[in-house]
C-alpha cells in the first residue's frame, strides 16, 4: 500500500510514501496508549516515509524564501517541509507570531493560501521515533501548553528554541481517507482544530482529543520541500 502526501501545486496526490506496517507495537518516545487510542485504519508514520517524498513546490507558497525552505535542524534525522490544512474548515494552519503573550505563536487554521506563516518543518528523531514541528514563520518549535487553563489548555504554540517532551508528536495516516493526524507525546491526546471557538483563538489547534473522532482531528498535508 502507499499513502499520499499532496503536492501543493496541484492540490491532488502526486508523491507517494510507503505506508507503515499495520498493528505496529508502541515504541520508545511514543505515548503508552498511542496504539489503543487509534481507530482502525490509522497507522503510525515513520520519519523516512515522510521525508522520502518528492513533491513539487507550488507557486501558491508565497512568502517562503529559499532559506526558509532548506533550513534544517542539525539534530534532526529527517526533515520534511509541510503545510497543514484542516479538514474541518479547509483552511491552512498559520503561526500567529504577532499575537501578544500568552498566546504568542499560537497555531490557528485560518489561512486560505500558503505563505510565510503557514510552513512547518517536520523533524524526525530516530531515538524517540517522534516528530518535532518547527514553524518557518518564527523558527520556533511547537509546544503543547498543558499548564494553560480553560479554553487555552493544551494550546499548540510555536514558542520553543529546543525540543523536549512538550514538543514531540506522533504522526498518523489513514490511507482510506487520505488524512493525517497528530498526537502529543506530552499528554497522549490528539490535536483538534477548535472550529467552535470565537475571538482571537477561533480555529486554534489544541491537543485535547482522546481519539481521532472526525474532521476536527484530521488534516491534509502538502509538501513544500521541492
XYZ file of C-alpha atoms in Angstrom, residues 30-146:
117
model
C 5.554 7.427 21.940
C 2.599 7.693 24.332
C 1.938 4.374 26.045
C -1.703 4.406 24.943
C -0.959 5.529 21.388
C -1.961 2.345 19.578
C -5.002 1.654 21.755
C -6.443 5.126 21.097
C -6.193 4.943 17.311
C -9.263 3.819 15.361
C -8.979 1.081 12.752
C -7.301 2.255 9.568
C -4.869 4.699 11.175
C -1.162 3.866 11.132
C 1.986 5.435 12.574
C 4.194 7.309 10.082
C 7.973 6.854 10.383
C 10.424 9.627 9.559
C 11.930 8.191 6.396
C 8.444 7.538 4.988
C 7.545 11.234 5.033
C 10.984 12.600 4.150
C 11.313 10.301 1.118
C 8.540 12.142 -0.716
C 9.395 14.024 -3.876
C 6.629 16.608 -4.067
C 6.629 19.780 -6.160
C 6.728 23.230 -4.665
C 3.678 25.283 -5.546
C 3.591 28.841 -6.814
C 0.954 29.302 -4.111
C 3.699 29.001 -1.478
C 4.221 32.758 -1.421
C 6.481 34.333 1.166
C 8.642 31.239 1.711
C 12.226 32.126 0.863
C 14.849 29.651 -0.302
C 16.447 29.904 3.133
C 13.139 29.038 4.787
C 12.658 26.013 2.578
C 16.104 24.499 3.144
C 16.614 25.220 6.836
C 17.109 22.038 8.843
C 17.903 21.408 12.476
C 21.284 19.673 12.762
C 19.905 17.280 15.382
C 17.036 16.052 13.204
C 17.450 12.729 11.372
C 14.913 13.610 8.659
C 13.196 16.914 7.800
C 10.059 17.445 5.690
C 8.671 20.895 4.864
C 4.895 20.832 5.199
C 1.741 22.950 5.073
C -1.216 21.651 7.115
C -4.837 22.112 6.084
C -7.697 21.406 8.457
C -10.273 19.020 7.037
C -12.938 20.675 9.189
C -12.764 24.200 7.730
C -10.404 23.649 4.756
C -8.050 26.410 5.935
C -4.288 26.232 6.378
C -2.606 26.305 9.786
C -0.707 29.534 10.490
C 1.622 30.647 13.281
C 0.296 33.781 14.988
C 3.749 35.204 15.645
C 2.413 38.720 16.247
C -0.066 37.722 18.947
C 0.678 39.204 22.385
C 1.580 36.995 25.335
C 0.479 34.480 26.480
C -0.775 33.389 23.034
C 2.283 34.432 21.009
C 2.950 31.809 18.342
C -0.463 30.135 18.658
C -1.362 27.797 15.794
C -4.666 28.516 14.035
C -6.263 27.014 10.909
C -7.266 30.343 9.414
C -5.462 30.925 6.072
C -6.937 30.411 2.609
C -3.480 30.247 0.983
C 0.049 29.308 1.964
C 2.667 31.949 2.718
C 5.477 32.501 5.179
C 3.283 31.943 8.239
C 1.874 28.579 7.088
C 5.023 26.479 6.656
C 6.370 23.909 9.137
C 9.427 21.663 9.241
C 8.523 18.176 10.463
C 11.760 16.994 12.084
C 12.070 13.263 12.748
C 14.034 11.973 15.742
C 15.058 8.346 15.378
C 15.842 7.895 19.086
C 12.336 8.742 20.297
C 10.613 7.844 16.999
C 8.638 11.083 17.131
C 8.384 14.348 15.225
C 9.074 17.906 16.325
C 7.291 20.670 14.396
C 9.279 23.839 13.724
C 7.414 26.884 12.447
C 9.040 28.552 9.444
C 7.342 31.796 10.491
C 9.414 32.345 13.646
C 11.874 29.397 13.699
C 10.394 28.121 16.976
C 9.260 24.621 17.871
C 5.592 23.873 18.513
C 4.823 23.044 22.154
C 1.664 21.818 23.887
C 0.717 24.227 26.683
C -0.531 21.712 29.212
